[in-house]
Amino acid sequence: MTSLRTTGTVAVGGAAHAAPPRRRARRRARRWTAFAFLAPLIVYLVVFYSYPLYRNIELSVHDYTPRAFVQGNPEFTGLENYLDILADDTFLRALRSTAVFTLASIAAQYAIGLALAVFFHRHFRLSAALRAMFLVPWLLPLIVSASTWSWMLNSENGIVNAALQAFGIGQINWLTSPDTSLLAVTIANIWLGVPFNLVILYAGLQNIPADLYEAAGLDGAGPWQRFRRITFPLLRPVSLITLLLGLIYTLKVVDIIWIMTRGGPADASTTLAIWSYREAFGTGQPDFSPAAAVGNLLILIAFAAGLVHVRLQRGEDRA
Amino acid sequence: MKGWKTALGVCLVAVMLFPVYWMVNVSLTRTSDMRADPPHWFPWDPTFEGYAAALGQQLPALATSLFIGLGTVALTLAVSLPAGFALAKLRPRGTRTIDFLLLAAQMIPAVVMAMGFYAIYIRLGLLNTVAGLIVADSTLAVPFGVLLFRAFMAGIPAEVMAAAQIDGASTWRTFRSIVLPLSRNSVITVSLFTFLWAWSDFIFASTLNRNSDVIPITLGIFRYIGNNTTQWNSIMATAVIASLPAAVLLVLAQRYIAAGVTAGAVKD
């Protein structure tokens, strides 16, 4: 593969100066062939990504009432929607909820995923089968997990409260109290994200040379020391990628929260993504313009995280 | 000596999978026992009334989801297979731009895509159609498909392709008769994930198809929850049925799953 690429580059580079016409024609033909194979993707990206994104930006700088939506004659309002959103009481609350939900989720998912990855690192009887079982939460449709958690956390008849009662803890209104609804959806989301963290961190552990552990063992290092001095530092690049993917992914979460609490009660579990979804689709009165503005803010945050991701990856490649 | 790890592992799995067990347990509980306090930990006296109700009401939704899943797989493969091949083997111009776009595409929140699609579909009359939902669902999978195919096809030895070309095969011929058969495993991985994502999609279904008579199973369950909060055995029975593709996937295709999760995240 590498050798072919090198010869290819040489041929192309040489041709740039004084290529015989036939070779130039062949090169052009090859370029067209490559383009033809890529064309479906390019068309797809333009029509099904760029255009929806463009429409979304367009929504956010107009005042789209439901009627204007159908007739297509909305009033241009510039950045007014954005200013309205930033001034809205919901904004700061949603921003805070987004931060709590996202950071608590990825921190717990990572910690649990890492602990499990280390636990499964050394093979033991049934370890592969047991590890596979951990994938289940990740493969289930979100509506399934969310409705199961809803019923488990039900105030009167939920199993969680029944179990807590055995320890003398009184009824907690997980989903119906503003104090606990964000916590409840965060717990469910942590449960959902553990498998992804486990799989990636486990794969990362496989790439750490075993003889490092053997050498450390000979030097008398205990399990904790081996984890602190070998596993954790060598896993750093994988950890960073896992956390950043988790961040980008968790920022976008709508379904689990919407199904469990619809962002309530009293906006207590309303994140930015939920706010956007609710304005556009959650009420009888769709309000697309502010919803689009919130969505675009969310993209900006995700992009910022993405830039950090690319930066870090480049840094790791160079190291 | 080593037995304790297996024992601990079993306990951890039991904790992790408790919600799944609970779903099955509730699906088999009689309506009259549903509000028992404390709840029944085991369905000693199981009933299938929940499953009967689920199948009676949700069969069309299951069929719709199956159709949407297969359609999404077809569309995703049609777009991402040739693109993956081109990026891996044909050294096209603009590779870096496409890399960036694929990365960026994965960061766009689904709710933003849903609004964009809604604005477009309302004009084209594609709201509440299966075709519209297939297109929207495929956006969940195409970047993943391209990246995975590209990574896999880059590993196909150059000699294999060169041999075909010396025999006079066109690029299309090489792609169809050499590269595609060799890429079988990655095609399976991408198809499985795409199907699962389309089958599980809630956001696009609940926005683009919410006023439709033809709804996928995720929306079926959601409406169920909204309509009657008393019949949780039927809801959970539907949930169990909706989980079957994931179960099949886990049993039949475990190695493809691990390959899919790690691709693009760890290896490059």
XYZ file of C-alpha atoms in Angstrom:
587
model
C 0.000 0.000 0.000
C 2.656 2.457 1.037
C 4.929 1.521 -1.846
C 2.126 1.941 -4.327
C 1.283 5.348 -2.976
C 4.890 6.473 -3.273
C 5.255 5.318 -6.864
C 1.926 6.915 -7.617
C 3.051 10.254 -6.246
C 6.299 10.103 -8.151
C 4.478 9.375 -11.378
C 2.052 12.212 -10.796
C 4.762 14.620 -9.700
C 6.909 13.805 -12.706
C 4.000 14.201 -15.036
C 3.383 17.732 -13.897
C 6.337 19.018 -15.868
C 6.543 17.275 -19.178
C 4.063 14.489 -19.347
C 3.485 12.716 -22.596
C -0.030 13.535 -23.734
C -1.193 9.968 -23.311
C -0.167 9.778 -19.711
C -1.795 13.097 -18.978
C -5.007 11.855 -20.560
C -4.872 8.721 -18.478
C -4.349 10.779 -15.353
C -7.328 12.930 -16.183
C -9.414 9.840 -16.828
C -8.417 8.456 -13.471
C -9.376 11.658 -11.758
C -12.785 11.563 -13.387
C -13.230 7.955 -12.326
C -12.422 8.860 -8.719
C -14.839 11.743 -8.929
C -17.563 9.511 -10.322
C -17.232 7.157 -7.388
C -17.335 10.070 -4.975
C -20.189 11.872 -6.699
C -23.032 10.158 -4.813
C -21.448 11.151 -1.509
C -20.841 14.737 -2.605
C -24.407 15.124 -3.818
C -25.603 13.499 -0.624
C -23.593 15.809 1.615
C -24.789 18.890 -0.216
C -28.457 17.935 -0.422
C -28.960 16.176 2.901
C -26.493 17.967 5.165
C -25.666 21.386 3.802
C -29.158 22.204 2.684
C -30.879 21.321 5.980
C -28.157 23.273 7.772
C -28.697 26.221 5.486
C -32.449 26.050 6.047
C -31.804 25.964 9.754
C -29.727 29.137 9.631
C -32.350 30.727 7.461
C -35.045 29.812 9.986
C -33.041 31.428 12.762
C -32.721 34.832 11.094
C -36.380 35.113 10.113
C -39.580 35.209 12.066
C -41.235 32.003 10.922
C -44.818 31.782 12.073
C -46.624 28.553 11.167
C -48.398 30.400 8.391
C -45.223 31.937 7.004
C -43.817 28.438 7.064
C -46.273 27.195 4.501
C -46.492 30.383 2.447
C -42.781 31.075 2.549
C -42.890 34.819 3.247
C -41.369 35.255 6.700
C -40.103 38.545 7.980
C -36.317 38.968 8.124
C -35.245 39.763 11.668
C -31.473 39.392 11.634
C -30.007 38.348 14.936
C -33.128 39.197 16.908
C -33.939 35.562 17.621
C -30.472 35.037 19.045
C -30.743 38.095 21.265
C -34.181 37.004 22.448
C -32.820 33.616 23.386
C -29.850 34.978 25.291
C -32.189 37.269 27.224
C -34.660 34.485 27.943
C -34.826 33.167 31.513
C -34.749 29.648 30.182
C -31.352 30.182 28.555
C -29.193 30.284 31.680
C -31.127 27.453 33.272
C -30.837 25.333 30.135
C -27.146 26.117 29.836
C -26.593 25.077 33.424
C -28.621 21.886 32.986
C -26.711 21.090 29.812
C -23.400 21.508 31.634
C -24.495 19.405 34.610
C -26.072 16.701 32.465
C -23.140 16.500 30.057
C -20.263 16.703 32.505
C -21.796 14.378 35.090
C -22.680 11.896 32.357
C -19.295 11.714 30.689
C -17.355 11.747 33.954
C -19.354 8.854 35.408
C -19.467 6.935 32.127
C -15.738 7.253 31.767
C -14.953 6.262 35.357
C -17.244 3.232 35.269
C -16.156 2.285 31.751
C -12.485 2.476 32.712
C -12.988 0.435 35.876
C -14.790 -2.235 33.882
C -12.188 -2.175 31.100
C -9.414 -2.771 33.641
C -11.492 -5.488 35.276
C -11.957 -7.277 31.951
C -8.410 -6.624 30.763
C -7.019 -9.945 31.974
C -8.915 -12.888 30.613
C -10.787 -15.108 32.987
C -13.483 -17.719 32.613
C -16.458 -16.321 30.683
C -14.859 -12.865 30.476
C -15.584 -12.434 26.753
C -19.222 -13.458 27.139
C -19.733 -11.226 30.172
C -18.109 -8.294 28.415
C -20.466 -8.787 25.481
C -23.438 -8.581 27.840
C -22.361 -5.072 28.763
C -23.131 -3.952 25.224
C -26.845 -4.535 25.696
C -27.805 -1.055 27.017
C -26.072 0.531 24.070
C -27.832 -1.602 21.475
C -31.353 -1.207 22.819
C -33.553 1.381 21.138
C -33.548 4.519 23.286
C -37.305 4.486 23.606
C -37.036 1.053 25.194
C -34.418 2.089 27.752
C -36.137 5.376 28.489
C -39.558 3.861 29.074
C -38.071 1.091 31.214
C -36.259 3.646 33.366
C -39.428 5.720 33.577
C -41.325 2.813 35.024
C -38.473 1.822 37.350
C -38.333 5.379 38.680
C -42.099 5.732 38.971
C -42.931 7.366 42.297
C -45.565 4.958 43.619
C -44.904 1.709 41.806
C -41.285 1.919 40.772
C -38.794 -0.711 41.800
C -36.172 1.890 42.720
C -38.343 3.476 45.380
C -39.416 0.044 46.612
C -35.760 -0.907 47.057
C -34.937 2.389 48.770
C -37.863 1.885 51.093
C -36.209 -1.278 52.364
C -33.400 0.963 53.587
C -35.863 3.311 55.248
C -35.658 6.007 52.584
C -38.995 7.563 51.865
C -40.630 8.058 48.494
C -38.592 10.083 46.024
C -40.486 11.664 43.146
C -37.678 11.057 40.682
C -39.359 12.262 37.529
C -42.019 14.551 38.939
C -39.974 16.699 41.305
C -37.880 19.599 39.974
C -35.152 18.663 42.467
C -34.484 15.202 41.112
C -35.595 15.038 37.474
C -32.235 16.145 36.081
C -30.496 13.609 38.305
C -32.888 10.885 37.157
C -32.269 11.436 33.452
C -28.536 11.733 34.103
C -28.507 8.322 35.809
C -30.323 6.760 32.872
C -27.933 8.425 30.435
C -24.875 7.207 32.360
C -26.235 3.689 32.135
C -26.624 4.131 28.384
C -23.090 5.423 27.853
C -21.065 2.926 29.869
C -20.897 0.292 27.081
C -19.390 2.715 24.559
C -16.727 3.803 27.058
C -16.009 0.207 28.020
C -15.500 -0.951 24.441
C -13.215 1.893 23.420
C -11.147 1.902 26.613
C -10.870 -1.877 26.498
C -9.552 -1.684 22.949
C -7.111 0.989 24.141
C -5.887 -1.273 26.940
C -5.155 -4.040 24.436
C -2.616 -1.767 22.773
C -0.524 -1.333 25.917
C 2.400 -3.781 25.701
C 2.084 -6.582 28.246
C 5.798 -6.635 29.053
C 5.495 -3.210 30.659
C 3.243 -4.758 33.280
C 5.594 -7.703 33.683
C 8.550 -5.401 34.233
C 6.568 -3.359 36.756
C 5.516 -6.569 38.479
C 9.165 -7.621 38.774
C 9.939 -4.248 40.308
C 7.325 -5.004 42.928
C 4.658 -2.563 41.785
C 1.204 -3.314 43.156
C -2.009 -3.222 41.128
C -2.773 0.391 42.051
C 0.753 1.529 41.168
C 0.578 -0.308 37.850
C -2.692 1.425 37.095
C -1.387 4.850 38.061
C 2.055 4.629 36.460
C 1.325 2.547 33.343
C -2.333 2.142 32.451
C -3.567 5.651 33.055
C -0.720 7.597 31.375
C -0.507 5.268 28.378
C -4.254 5.348 27.932
C -4.269 9.140 27.771
C -4.830 9.548 24.024
C -7.664 7.034 24.014
C -9.147 8.625 27.126
C -9.144 12.064 25.543
C -10.885 10.818 22.425
C -13.435 8.885 24.460
C -14.260 11.910 26.607
C -14.537 14.260 23.648
C -16.735 11.904 21.658
C -18.831 11.520 24.798
C -19.057 15.286 25.139
C -20.124 15.846 21.547
C -22.577 12.995 21.751
C -24.103 13.983 25.100
C -24.609 17.631 24.095
C -27.021 16.447 21.417
C -29.107 14.109 23.575
C -32.816 14.673 23.166
C -34.673 11.370 23.171
C -33.855 10.022 26.609
C -34.793 13.258 28.381
C -37.827 13.974 26.254
C -39.264 10.502 26.745
C -38.647 10.463 30.504
C -39.530 14.021 31.580
C -40.150 16.198 28.511
C -37.696 18.600 30.086
C -39.832 19.136 33.132
C -41.130 19.579 35.655
C -40.840 23.355 35.541
C -37.965 23.151 33.026
C -35.797 21.393 35.620
C -34.389 18.925 33.071
C -34.454 21.212 30.043
C -31.099 21.197 28.277
C -30.339 23.325 25.233
C -31.165 20.426 22.906
C -34.451 19.805 24.717
C -35.293 23.491 24.632
C -34.753 23.583 20.897
C -36.800 20.430 20.365
C -39.638 21.680 22.546
C -39.916 25.058 20.821
C -40.061 23.419 17.399
C -41.953 20.204 17.962
C -42.953 19.831 21.586
C -45.934 22.134 21.828
C -49.003 22.649 19.753
C -47.558 26.006 18.715
C -44.382 25.350 16.752
C -41.917 28.181 17.048
C -39.182 27.278 14.627
C -37.159 30.436 14.554
C -35.994 30.528 18.185
C -35.657 26.739 18.118
C -33.297 27.016 15.157
C -31.312 29.714 16.932
C -30.873 27.475 19.987
C -29.889 24.607 17.699
C -27.248 26.720 16.024
C -25.810 27.718 19.394
C -25.567 24.036 20.167
C -23.674 23.451 16.933
C -21.218 26.172 17.902
C -20.574 24.480 21.239
C -20.172 21.086 19.580
C -17.808 22.557 16.996
C -15.689 24.119 19.695
C -15.409 20.696 21.295
C -14.637 19.214 17.881
C -11.815 21.686 17.290
C -10.292 20.699 20.619
C -10.611 17.075 19.481
C -8.742 17.708 16.224
C -6.085 19.732 18.044
C -5.497 17.015 20.574
C -5.407 14.303 17.946
C -2.800 16.202 15.956
C -0.773 16.732 19.116
C -0.907 13.030 19.902
C 0.075 12.073 16.360
C 3.137 14.251 16.559
C 4.146 12.974 19.985
C -8.389 -18.617 42.834
C -9.574 -17.160 39.551
C -13.175 -18.013 40.236
C -13.813 -14.800 42.166
C -13.364 -12.692 39.040
C -16.005 -14.656 37.175
C -18.323 -14.381 40.158
C -17.794 -10.642 40.423
C -18.255 -10.304 36.663
C -21.589 -12.104 36.847
C -22.689 -9.771 39.650
C -21.684 -6.684 37.646
C -23.582 -7.923 34.614
C -26.592 -8.590 36.812
C -26.542 -5.005 38.083
C -26.001 -3.565 34.627
C -28.714 -5.623 33.004
C -31.236 -5.249 35.801
C -33.332 -2.741 33.803
C -33.529 -5.257 30.969
C -34.636 -7.958 33.380
C -37.180 -5.571 34.813
C -38.574 -4.810 31.387
C -39.137 -8.526 30.763
C -40.546 -9.008 34.246
C -43.058 -6.174 33.898
C -44.050 -7.363 30.419
C -45.172 -10.654 32.001
C -46.955 -9.114 34.987
C -50.737 -9.136 35.218
C -52.427 -5.768 35.080
C -53.947 -6.437 38.493
C -50.466 -6.971 39.985
C -48.956 -3.940 38.320
C -49.448 -1.666 41.298
C -48.541 -4.227 43.947
C -46.452 -2.842 46.768
C -43.711 -4.000 46.924
C -43.531 -4.931 43.214
C -43.230 -8.596 42.302
C -39.572 -9.380 41.772
C -40.294 -12.420 39.676
C -43.274 -13.176 37.399
C -44.424 -16.300 39.300
C -47.764 -16.136 37.609
C -46.842 -14.903 34.128
C -49.341 -13.628 31.646
C -49.003 -13.021 27.952
C -51.830 -10.510 27.785
C -49.242 -7.764 27.312
C -47.728 -9.531 24.320
C -51.125 -10.257 22.846
C -52.036 -6.584 23.093
C -48.650 -5.510 21.743
C -48.807 -7.771 18.714
C -52.439 -6.926 18.127
C -51.772 -3.197 18.005
C -48.160 -2.755 16.996
C -47.679 -5.259 14.186
C -48.047 -2.625 11.440
C -45.552 -0.378 13.244
C -43.059 -3.253 13.442
C -43.445 -3.874 9.718
C -42.947 -0.169 9.012
C -39.770 -0.119 11.096
C -38.456 -3.196 9.291
C -39.093 -1.557 5.935
C -37.519 1.735 7.009
C -34.500 -0.112 8.406
C -33.907 -2.042 5.179
C -34.441 1.046 3.040
C -31.976 3.022 5.128
C -29.383 0.245 4.816
C -29.777 0.209 1.031
C -29.431 3.978 0.702
C -26.481 4.121 3.086
C -24.589 1.373 1.278
C -25.295 2.892 -2.117
C -23.747 6.201 -1.065
C -20.931 5.099 1.201
C -19.507 2.023 -0.547
C -18.295 3.780 -3.717
C -17.177 6.777 -1.684
C -15.191 4.628 0.712
C -13.572 2.892 -2.255
C -12.681 6.168 -3.952
C -11.177 7.639 -0.797
C -9.205 4.490 -0.020
C -7.911 3.574 -3.456
C -8.411 6.260 -6.104
C -6.726 9.241 -4.419
C -9.311 11.811 -5.482
C -8.882 15.534 -5.091
C -10.400 17.146 -2.024
C -9.939 14.169 0.271
C -9.139 16.447 3.187
C -12.230 18.551 2.610
C -14.393 15.462 2.596
C -12.705 14.201 5.766
C -13.517 17.476 7.454
C -17.106 17.445 6.222
C -17.668 13.905 7.459
C -16.287 14.818 10.858
C -18.387 17.971 11.019
C -21.493 16.126 9.852
C -21.316 13.854 12.872
C -21.388 16.826 15.221
C -24.634 18.311 14.008
C -27.335 17.635 16.587
C -30.188 15.521 15.276
C -32.689 18.128 16.424
C -31.077 20.665 14.077
C -31.195 18.189 11.200
C -34.813 17.473 12.051
C -35.742 21.155 11.793
C -33.914 21.490 8.493
C -35.584 18.416 7.067
C -38.945 19.590 8.366
C -38.573 22.926 6.593
C -37.639 21.161 3.361
C -40.178 18.347 3.576
C -43.116 20.613 4.316
C -42.636 22.198 0.900
C -41.948 18.966 -0.955
C -44.853 17.162 0.683
C -42.497 14.574 2.151
C -43.669 14.996 5.737
C -45.256 11.846 7.146
C -43.841 9.633 4.415
C -41.713 6.538 4.772
C -39.360 7.703 2.012
C -38.696 10.953 3.834
C -37.902 9.098 7.011
C -35.518 6.738 5.209
C -33.542 9.683 3.840
C -33.410 11.402 7.229
C -32.390 8.191 9.031
C -29.588 7.564 6.558
C -27.873 10.760 7.705
C -27.215 8.966 10.985
C -25.174 6.310 9.204
C -23.539 7.649 6.033
C -20.491 9.352 7.650
C -19.864 6.242 9.735
C -20.229 4.038 6.645
C -17.814 6.057 4.547
C -15.174 6.149 7.286
C -15.453 2.450 8.017
C -15.371 1.359 4.358
C -12.469 3.614 3.676
C -10.486 2.228 6.617
C -11.269 -1.325 5.593
C -10.619 -0.938 1.859
C -7.315 0.785 2.493
C -6.201 -2.578 3.847
C -6.911 -4.457 0.618
C -3.495 -5.201 -0.926
C -2.593 -3.098 -3.926
C -1.431 -6.217 -5.793
C -4.951 -7.602 -5.840
C -6.227 -4.473 -7.530
C -3.261 -4.172 -9.857
C -3.747 -7.770 -11.012
C -7.340 -7.047 -11.915
C -6.379 -3.946 -13.808
C -3.685 -5.743 -15.777
C -6.339 -8.236 -16.808
C -8.096 -5.260 -18.343
C -10.850 -4.801 -15.809
C -12.293 -1.321 -15.544
C -12.316 0.460 -12.197
C -16.008 -0.239 -11.853
C -15.402 -3.905 -12.617
C -12.571 -4.066 -10.084
C -14.803 -2.440 -7.504
C -17.700 -4.780 -8.159
C -15.943 -8.110 -8.587
C -12.833 -7.721 -6.428
C -13.287 -5.049 -3.782
C -16.926 -5.659 -2.848
C -16.570 -9.402 -2.209
C -13.439 -8.782 -0.141
C -15.285 -6.150 1.914
C -18.039 -8.502 2.996
C -17.334 -8.161 6.712
C -17.321 -4.400 6.713
C -20.524 -4.375 4.675
C -22.124 -6.554 7.341
C -20.895 -4.261 10.125
C -22.188 -1.109 8.478
C -25.492 -2.731 7.535
C -26.105 -3.976 11.063
C -25.389 -0.611 12.652
C -27.384 1.289 10.071
C -30.351 -0.995 10.529
C -30.170 -0.669 14.291
C -29.944 3.127 14.180
C -32.851 3.435 11.776
C -34.885 0.935 13.797
C -34.171 2.864 17.012
C -34.607 6.371 15.643
C -36.953 8.481 17.683
C -36.094 12.091 16.892
C -36.742 11.997 13.146
C -39.824 9.837 13.565
C -41.299 12.106 16.221
C -40.699 15.240 14.176
C -41.054 14.297 10.517
C -43.666 11.561 10.909
C -45.641 12.646 13.914
C -48.961 13.113 12.172
C -48.678 10.018 10.061
C -50.810 6.891 10.122
C -47.763 4.888 9.105
C -45.487 5.093 12.127
C -42.389 3.152 13.170
C -42.316 1.126 16.363
C -40.469 3.764 18.391
C -43.306 6.186 17.856
C -45.777 3.381 18.527
C -44.297 2.902 21.995
C -44.166 6.634 22.612
C -47.844 7.048 21.805
C -48.585 4.043 23.963
C -46.917 5.712 26.943
C -48.831 8.898 26.304
C -52.199 7.218 25.935
C -52.515 4.825 28.831
C -50.170 4.760 31.754
C -51.966 1.818 33.343
C -51.048 -0.920 30.896
C -47.358 -1.045 31.452
C -47.257 -4.755 30.689
C -48.321 -3.992 27.102
C -45.813 -1.150 26.850
C -42.990 -3.304 28.176
C -44.033 -6.216 25.961
C -43.784 -3.912 22.960
C -40.408 -2.762 24.246
C -39.201 -6.366 24.481
C -40.313 -7.014 20.908
C -38.654 -3.798 19.747
C -35.417 -4.969 21.373
C -35.298 -8.216 19.398
C -33.102 -6.874 16.570
C -30.547 -5.769 19.152
C -30.644 -9.207 20.753
C -30.199 -10.956 17.425
C -27.341 -8.643 16.642
C -25.620 -9.354 19.923
C -25.854 -13.112 19.513
C -25.087 -13.451 15.821
C -22.760 -10.597 15.133
C -20.835 -9.735 18.243
C -17.466 -9.428 16.555
C -18.895 -7.023 13.993
C -20.188 -4.818 16.785
C -16.846 -4.453 18.500
C -15.290 -3.702 15.119
C -17.867 -1.009 14.501
C -17.511 0.739 17.835
C -13.753 0.887 17.772
C -13.447 1.888 14.122
C -12.684 5.542 13.796
C -12.402 6.050 17.536
C -9.150 4.305 18.369
C -7.571 3.178 15.166
C -6.966 5.503 12.307
